[in-house]
Coordinates of C-alpha atoms and ligand atoms in Angstrom, one line a residue:
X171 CA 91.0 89.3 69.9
X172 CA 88.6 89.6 72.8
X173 CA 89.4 91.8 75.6
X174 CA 89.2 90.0 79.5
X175 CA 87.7 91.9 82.2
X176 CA 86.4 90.9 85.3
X177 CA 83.2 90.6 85.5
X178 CA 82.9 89.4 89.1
X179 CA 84.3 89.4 92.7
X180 CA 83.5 87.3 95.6
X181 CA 84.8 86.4 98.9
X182 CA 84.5 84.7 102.3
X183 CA 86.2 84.5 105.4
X184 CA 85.7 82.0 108.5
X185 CA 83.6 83.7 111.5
X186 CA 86.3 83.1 114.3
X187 CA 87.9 86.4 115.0
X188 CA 91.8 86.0 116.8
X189 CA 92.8 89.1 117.9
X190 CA 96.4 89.8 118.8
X191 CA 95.7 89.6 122.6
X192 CA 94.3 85.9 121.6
X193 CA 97.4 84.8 120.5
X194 CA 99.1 85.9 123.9
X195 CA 96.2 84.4 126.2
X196 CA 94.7 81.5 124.0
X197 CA 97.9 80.6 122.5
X198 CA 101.1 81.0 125.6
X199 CA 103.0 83.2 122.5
X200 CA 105.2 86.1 124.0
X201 CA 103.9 88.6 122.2
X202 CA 101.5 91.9 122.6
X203 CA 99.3 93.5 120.6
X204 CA 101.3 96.9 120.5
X205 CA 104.6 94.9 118.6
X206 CA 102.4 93.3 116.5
X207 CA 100.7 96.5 115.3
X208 CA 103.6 98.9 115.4
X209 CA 105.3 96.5 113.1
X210 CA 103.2 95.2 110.6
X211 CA 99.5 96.9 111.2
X212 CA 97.6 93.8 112.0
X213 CA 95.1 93.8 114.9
X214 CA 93.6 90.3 114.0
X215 CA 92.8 87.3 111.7
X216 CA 89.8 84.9 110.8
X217 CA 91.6 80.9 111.7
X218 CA 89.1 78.4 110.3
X219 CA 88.3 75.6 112.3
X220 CA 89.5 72.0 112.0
X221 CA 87.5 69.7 109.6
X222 CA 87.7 73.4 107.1
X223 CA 89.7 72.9 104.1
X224 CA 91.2 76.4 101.2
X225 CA 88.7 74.5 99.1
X226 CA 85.7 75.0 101.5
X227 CA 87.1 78.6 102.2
X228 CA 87.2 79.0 98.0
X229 CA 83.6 78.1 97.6
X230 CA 81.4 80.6 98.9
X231 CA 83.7 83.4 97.5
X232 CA 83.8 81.7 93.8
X233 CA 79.9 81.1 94.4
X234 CA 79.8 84.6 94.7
X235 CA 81.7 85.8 91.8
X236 CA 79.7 83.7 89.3
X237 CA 76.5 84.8 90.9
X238 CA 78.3 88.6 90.5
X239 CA 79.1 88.2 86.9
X240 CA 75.7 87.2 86.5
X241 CA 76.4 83.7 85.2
X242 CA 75.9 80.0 86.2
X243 CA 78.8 77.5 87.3
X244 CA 78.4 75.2 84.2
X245 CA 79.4 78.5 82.3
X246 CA 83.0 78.4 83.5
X247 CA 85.8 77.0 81.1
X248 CA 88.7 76.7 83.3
X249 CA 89.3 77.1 87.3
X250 CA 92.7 78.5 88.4
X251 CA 93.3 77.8 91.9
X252 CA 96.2 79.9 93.8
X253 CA 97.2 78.6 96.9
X254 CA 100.2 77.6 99.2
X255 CA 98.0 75.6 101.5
X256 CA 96.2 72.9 99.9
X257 CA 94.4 70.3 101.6
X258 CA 97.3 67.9 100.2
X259 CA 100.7 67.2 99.1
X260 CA 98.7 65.9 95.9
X261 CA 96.3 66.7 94.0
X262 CA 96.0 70.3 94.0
X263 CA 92.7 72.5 95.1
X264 CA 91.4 72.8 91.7
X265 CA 90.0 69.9 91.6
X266 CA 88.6 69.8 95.1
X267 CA 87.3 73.0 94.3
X268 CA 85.7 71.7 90.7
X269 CA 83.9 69.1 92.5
X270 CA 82.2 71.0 95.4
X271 CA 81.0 73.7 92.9
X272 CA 79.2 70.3 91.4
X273 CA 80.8 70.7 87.8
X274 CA 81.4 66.6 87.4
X275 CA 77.8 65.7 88.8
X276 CA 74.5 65.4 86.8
X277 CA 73.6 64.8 83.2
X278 CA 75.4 68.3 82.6
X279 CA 78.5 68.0 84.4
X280 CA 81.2 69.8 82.8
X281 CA 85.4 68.6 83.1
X282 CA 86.7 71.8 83.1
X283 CA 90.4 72.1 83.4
X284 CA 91.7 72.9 86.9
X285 CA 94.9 74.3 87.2
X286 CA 96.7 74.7 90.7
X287 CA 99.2 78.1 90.7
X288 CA 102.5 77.6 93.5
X289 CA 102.8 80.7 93.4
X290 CA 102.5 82.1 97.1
X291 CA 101.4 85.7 97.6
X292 CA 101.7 86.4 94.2
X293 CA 99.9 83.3 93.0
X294 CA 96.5 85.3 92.5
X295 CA 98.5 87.7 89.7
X296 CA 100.1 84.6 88.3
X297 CA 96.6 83.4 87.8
X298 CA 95.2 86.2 86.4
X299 CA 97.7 86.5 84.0
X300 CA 97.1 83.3 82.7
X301 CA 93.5 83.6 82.6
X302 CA 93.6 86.8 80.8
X303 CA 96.1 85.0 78.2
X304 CA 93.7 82.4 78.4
X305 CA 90.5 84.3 77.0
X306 CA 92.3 86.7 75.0
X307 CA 93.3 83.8 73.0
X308 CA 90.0 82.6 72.6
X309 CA 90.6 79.5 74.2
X310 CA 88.2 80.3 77.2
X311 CA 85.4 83.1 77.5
X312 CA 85.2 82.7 81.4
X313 CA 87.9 81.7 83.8
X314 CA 87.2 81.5 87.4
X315 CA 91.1 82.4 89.4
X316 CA 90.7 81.8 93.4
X317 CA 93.0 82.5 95.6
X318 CA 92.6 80.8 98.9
X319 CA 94.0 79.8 102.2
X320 CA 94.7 77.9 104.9
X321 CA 97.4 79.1 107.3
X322 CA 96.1 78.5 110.8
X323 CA 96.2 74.3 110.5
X324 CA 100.2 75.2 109.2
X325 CA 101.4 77.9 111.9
X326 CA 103.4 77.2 114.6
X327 CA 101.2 78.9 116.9
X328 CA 103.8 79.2 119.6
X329 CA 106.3 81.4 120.9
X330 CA 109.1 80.2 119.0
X331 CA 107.4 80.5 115.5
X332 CA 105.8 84.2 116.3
X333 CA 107.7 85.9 113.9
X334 CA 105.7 83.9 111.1
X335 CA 102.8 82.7 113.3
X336 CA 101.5 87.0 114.1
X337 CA 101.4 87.8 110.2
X338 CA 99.0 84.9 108.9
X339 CA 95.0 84.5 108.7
X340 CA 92.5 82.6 106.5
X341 CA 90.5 83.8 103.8
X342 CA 89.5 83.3 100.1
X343 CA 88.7 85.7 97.1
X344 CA 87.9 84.8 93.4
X345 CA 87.2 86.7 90.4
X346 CA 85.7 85.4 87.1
X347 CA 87.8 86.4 84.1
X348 CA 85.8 86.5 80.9
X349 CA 85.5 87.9 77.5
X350 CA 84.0 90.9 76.0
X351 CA 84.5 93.1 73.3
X352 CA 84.2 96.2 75.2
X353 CA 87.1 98.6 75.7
X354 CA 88.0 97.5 79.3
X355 CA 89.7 95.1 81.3
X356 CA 93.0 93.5 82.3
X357 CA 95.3 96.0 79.9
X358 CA 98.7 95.0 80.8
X359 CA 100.9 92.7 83.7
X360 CA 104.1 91.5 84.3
X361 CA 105.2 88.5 86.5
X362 CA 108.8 87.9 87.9
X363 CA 110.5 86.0 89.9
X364 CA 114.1 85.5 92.0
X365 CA 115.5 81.6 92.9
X366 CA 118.3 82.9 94.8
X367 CA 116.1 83.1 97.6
X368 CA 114.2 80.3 97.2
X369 CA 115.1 79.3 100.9
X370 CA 114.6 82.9 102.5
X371 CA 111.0 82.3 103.2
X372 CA 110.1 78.8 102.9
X373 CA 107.9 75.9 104.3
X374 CA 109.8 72.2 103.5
X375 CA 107.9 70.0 105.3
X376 CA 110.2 67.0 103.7
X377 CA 113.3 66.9 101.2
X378 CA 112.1 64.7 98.1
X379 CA 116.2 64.4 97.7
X380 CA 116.7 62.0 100.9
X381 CA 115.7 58.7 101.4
X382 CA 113.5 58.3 103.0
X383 CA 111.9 62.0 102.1
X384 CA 110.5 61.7 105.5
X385 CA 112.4 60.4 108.5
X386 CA 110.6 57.5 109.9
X387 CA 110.7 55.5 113.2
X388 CA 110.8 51.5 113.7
X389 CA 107.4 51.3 113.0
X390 CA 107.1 53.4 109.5
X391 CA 105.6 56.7 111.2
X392 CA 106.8 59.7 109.6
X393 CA 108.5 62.3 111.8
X394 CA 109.6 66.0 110.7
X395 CA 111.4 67.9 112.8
X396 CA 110.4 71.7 113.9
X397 CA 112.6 73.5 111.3
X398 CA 111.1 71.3 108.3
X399 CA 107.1 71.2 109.6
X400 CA 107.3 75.3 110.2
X401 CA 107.7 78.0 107.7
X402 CA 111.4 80.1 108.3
X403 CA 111.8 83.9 107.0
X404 CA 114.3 86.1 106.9
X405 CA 111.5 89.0 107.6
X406 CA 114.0 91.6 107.1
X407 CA 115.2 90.8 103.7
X408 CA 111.6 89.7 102.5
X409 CA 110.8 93.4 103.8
X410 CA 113.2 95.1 101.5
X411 CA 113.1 93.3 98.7
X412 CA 109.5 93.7 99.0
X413 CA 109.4 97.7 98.6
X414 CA 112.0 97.4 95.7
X415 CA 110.0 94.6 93.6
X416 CA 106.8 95.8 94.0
X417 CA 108.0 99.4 93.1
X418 CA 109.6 98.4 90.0
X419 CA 107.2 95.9 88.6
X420 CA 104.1 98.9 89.3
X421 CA 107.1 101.3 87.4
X422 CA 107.1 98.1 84.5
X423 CA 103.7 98.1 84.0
X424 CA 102.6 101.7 83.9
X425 CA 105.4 101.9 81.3
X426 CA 103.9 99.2 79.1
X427 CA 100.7 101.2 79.4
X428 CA 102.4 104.7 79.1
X429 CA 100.8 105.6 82.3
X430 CA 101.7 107.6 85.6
X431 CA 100.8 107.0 88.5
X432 CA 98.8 110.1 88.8
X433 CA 96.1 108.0 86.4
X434 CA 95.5 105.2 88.7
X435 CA 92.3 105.5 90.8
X436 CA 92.9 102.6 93.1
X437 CA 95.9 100.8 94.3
X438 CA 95.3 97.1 94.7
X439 CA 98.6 96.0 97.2
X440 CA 99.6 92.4 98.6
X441 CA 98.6 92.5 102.2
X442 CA 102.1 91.1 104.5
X443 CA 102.7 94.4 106.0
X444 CA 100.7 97.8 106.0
X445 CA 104.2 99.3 106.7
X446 CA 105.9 98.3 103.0
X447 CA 102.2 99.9 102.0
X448 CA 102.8 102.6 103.5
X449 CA 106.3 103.3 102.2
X450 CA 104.9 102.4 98.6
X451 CA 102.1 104.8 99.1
X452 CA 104.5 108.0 100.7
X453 CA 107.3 107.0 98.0
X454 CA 104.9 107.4 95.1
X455 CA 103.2 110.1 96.9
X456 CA 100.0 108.3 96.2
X457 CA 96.8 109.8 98.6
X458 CA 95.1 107.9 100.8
X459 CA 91.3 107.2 99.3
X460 CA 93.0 105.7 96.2
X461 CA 94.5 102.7 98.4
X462 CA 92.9 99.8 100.0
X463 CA 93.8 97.7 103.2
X464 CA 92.6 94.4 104.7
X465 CA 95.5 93.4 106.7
X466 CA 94.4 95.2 110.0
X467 CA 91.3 92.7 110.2
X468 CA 92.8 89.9 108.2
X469 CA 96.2 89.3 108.2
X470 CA 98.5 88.2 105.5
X471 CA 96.0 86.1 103.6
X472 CA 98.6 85.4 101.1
X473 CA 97.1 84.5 97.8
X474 CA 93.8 85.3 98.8
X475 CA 94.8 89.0 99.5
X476 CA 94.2 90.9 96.3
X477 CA 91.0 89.1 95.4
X478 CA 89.4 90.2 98.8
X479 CA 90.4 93.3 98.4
X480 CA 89.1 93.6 94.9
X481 CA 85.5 91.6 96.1
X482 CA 85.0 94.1 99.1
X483 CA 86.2 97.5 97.1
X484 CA 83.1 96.0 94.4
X485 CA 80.7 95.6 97.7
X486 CA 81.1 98.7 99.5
X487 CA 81.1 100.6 95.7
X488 CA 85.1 101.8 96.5
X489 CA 85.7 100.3 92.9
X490 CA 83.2 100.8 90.0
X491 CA 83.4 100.7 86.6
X492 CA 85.5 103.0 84.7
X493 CA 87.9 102.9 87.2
X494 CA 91.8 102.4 86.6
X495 CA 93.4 99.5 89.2
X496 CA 96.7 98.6 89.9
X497 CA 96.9 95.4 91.3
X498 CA 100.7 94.5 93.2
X499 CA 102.2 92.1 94.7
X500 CA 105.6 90.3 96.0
X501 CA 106.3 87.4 98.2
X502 CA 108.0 83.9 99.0
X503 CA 110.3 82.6 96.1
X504 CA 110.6 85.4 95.4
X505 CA 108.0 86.1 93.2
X506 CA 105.9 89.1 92.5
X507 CA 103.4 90.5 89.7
X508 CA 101.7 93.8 88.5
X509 CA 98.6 94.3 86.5
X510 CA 96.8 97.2 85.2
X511 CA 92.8 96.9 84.9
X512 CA 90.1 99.0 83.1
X513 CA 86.9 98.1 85.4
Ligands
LIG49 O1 103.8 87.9 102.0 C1 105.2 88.1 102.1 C2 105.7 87.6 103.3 N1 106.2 88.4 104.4 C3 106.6 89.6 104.4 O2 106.5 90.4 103.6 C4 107.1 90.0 105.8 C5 108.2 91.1 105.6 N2 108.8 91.4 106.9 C6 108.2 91.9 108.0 O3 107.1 92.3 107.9 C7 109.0 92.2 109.2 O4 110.4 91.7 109.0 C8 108.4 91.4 110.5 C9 107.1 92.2 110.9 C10 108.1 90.0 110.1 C11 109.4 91.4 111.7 O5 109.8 92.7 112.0 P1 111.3 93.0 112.2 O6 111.5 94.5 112.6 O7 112.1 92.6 111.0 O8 111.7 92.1 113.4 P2 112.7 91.0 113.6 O9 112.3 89.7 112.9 O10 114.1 91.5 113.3 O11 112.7 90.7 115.1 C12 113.0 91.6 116.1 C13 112.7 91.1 117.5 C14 113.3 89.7 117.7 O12 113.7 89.6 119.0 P3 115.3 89.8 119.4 O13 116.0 88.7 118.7 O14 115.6 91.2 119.0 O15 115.3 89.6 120.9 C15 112.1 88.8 117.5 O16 112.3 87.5 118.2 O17 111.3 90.9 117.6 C16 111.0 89.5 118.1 N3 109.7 89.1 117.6 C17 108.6 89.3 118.2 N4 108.3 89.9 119.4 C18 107.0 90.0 119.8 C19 109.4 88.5 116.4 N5 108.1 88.3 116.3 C20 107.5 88.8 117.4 C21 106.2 88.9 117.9 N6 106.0 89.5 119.1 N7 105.2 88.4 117.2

């Protein structure tokens, strides 16, 4: 059985900067810059501009982890696209994605599978899990997994959505999963998930159980009202159940491993609040060169967070080979995911 490792990052993020003093003067939100800070860390976030899909986000960063794993698009078996802001209700990224990469054009186009993950901030572990299940198995030798989004187009970028609206930014990582028979790579995850709070941090949009599934006027135009077109969370309980799930499932995994913490070299951490980081980090008693951040110049990039993380760690040479990672993360669901990698 092969081993999967990663053999390359990428990312990209749109140019336009919103600071938290934009959202107060270029938006009308009642908010400052100090509350946003003190409570989550953030001092801005990249929103892509209209006409910019996750796909087009997803492209440059997967065009750079191929390049990075020193291989060529028609290479890839299988694209696993995490995301919870797809250009559509149907079909998922993946294919989008597949298409703009070129794969179905020219006398070697190639119909590689593309799998969406629903998966939320967790979706990037989700994928990576099944891309390492994927080539261990033999059924793939190189699986590109994105993680990419689009929250700016879905935020309700006013004072009565700031609770949700402050945390969110744009951006998109990837990493190409692929098989070797070295002694390195993705050594161990686990994935769980909680339906009782399905509701606790959601976006509906429309109920599929009424009829219509969309409330329409007299002339068939669909109408959703605030609390269905927005995204509700209970912050508070998302924040604890945060710390708890993403300490046990990094407990879980360095278990399965039969591994301390003390022999992890970097911590890989979901990106919705440097202050549930922070409380990881102090609880575990974990020093600060071994953990990364992005969500001071980012945001909660939700999917895409790990994989950025993990593409600029590569670039600025944070993360190089030999090194142990811990990759973590929790979110809407609830869902979270752990996994331990030999780079
Ligand atoms: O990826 C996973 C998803 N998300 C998370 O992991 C988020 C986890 N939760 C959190 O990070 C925190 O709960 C937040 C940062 C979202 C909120 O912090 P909090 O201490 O739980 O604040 P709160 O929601 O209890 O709100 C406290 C007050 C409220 O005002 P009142 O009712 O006390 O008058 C809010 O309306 O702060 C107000 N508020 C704001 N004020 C200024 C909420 N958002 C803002 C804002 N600016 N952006």
């Amino acid at each position: 059985m092969p081993n999967a490792y990663i053999s390359g990052t990428g990312f990209h993020v749109p140019p336009r900067v919103v600071t938290n003093e934009d959202l107060r003067s270029q938006y009308g939100i009642d908010t400052t810059h100090e509350w946003i800070l003190q409570r989550t860390g953030i001092e801005s976030r990249r929103f892509a501009d209209e006409g910019v899909g996750s796909a087009d986000l997803a492209l440059p960063a997967s065009e750079a982890a191929i390049a990075n794993a020193g291989l060529r698009k028609e290479d890839l078996d299988m694209i696993i696209f995490a995301t919870l802001s797809p250009e559509h209700c149907f079909p998922g990224s993946g294919v989008y994605l597949q298409h703009k990469l070129g794969l179905c054009d020219g006398p070697d186009a190639k119909f590689v599978p593309a799998l969406d993950v629903r998966n939320q901030c967790s979706g990037f572990l989700y994928g990576l899990a099944t891309a390492t299940s994927m080539v261990k198995s033999g059924a793939s030798r190189h699986v590109l997994v994105v993680g990419a989004e689009t929250h700016s187009a879905a935020l309700d970028l006013t004072t009565r959505g700031r609770n949700v609206a402050s945390l969110f930014g744009d951006g998109a990582g990837a990493v190409v999963v692929s098989a070797t028979d070295e002694d390195r790579g993705v050594r161990a995850w686990r994935l769980g998930a909680d339906g009782r709070f399905a509701d606790t941090l959601s976006q509906r949009v429309w109920d599929i159980k009424k009829r219509p599934f969309i409330t329409q006027d007299a002339n068939g135009v669909g109408q959703v009202s605030p609390e269905m077109m927005w995204a509700r969370m209970d912050g508070k309980l998302v924040f604890k159940n945060a710390v708890e799930r993403m300490m046990r499932v990094l407990m879980e995994v360095c278990l399965a491993e039969s591994i301390s913490g003390q022999d992890i070299d970097l911590f890989v951490f979901h990106q919705a609040n440097l202050r549930i980081n922070q409380y990881l980090q102090q609880h575990l008693g974990i020093p600060d060169d071994k953990v990364v951040h992005n969500i001071q110049r980012y945001g909660n990039t939700t999917a895409a967070t790990i994989p950025i993380l993990l593409a600029e760690a590569v670039e600025s040479g944070k993360l190089r080979r030999g090194m142990k990672v811990a990759c973590v993360a929790f979110g809407s669901g609830f869902t979270w995911g752990a996994a331990l990698i030999d780079w």
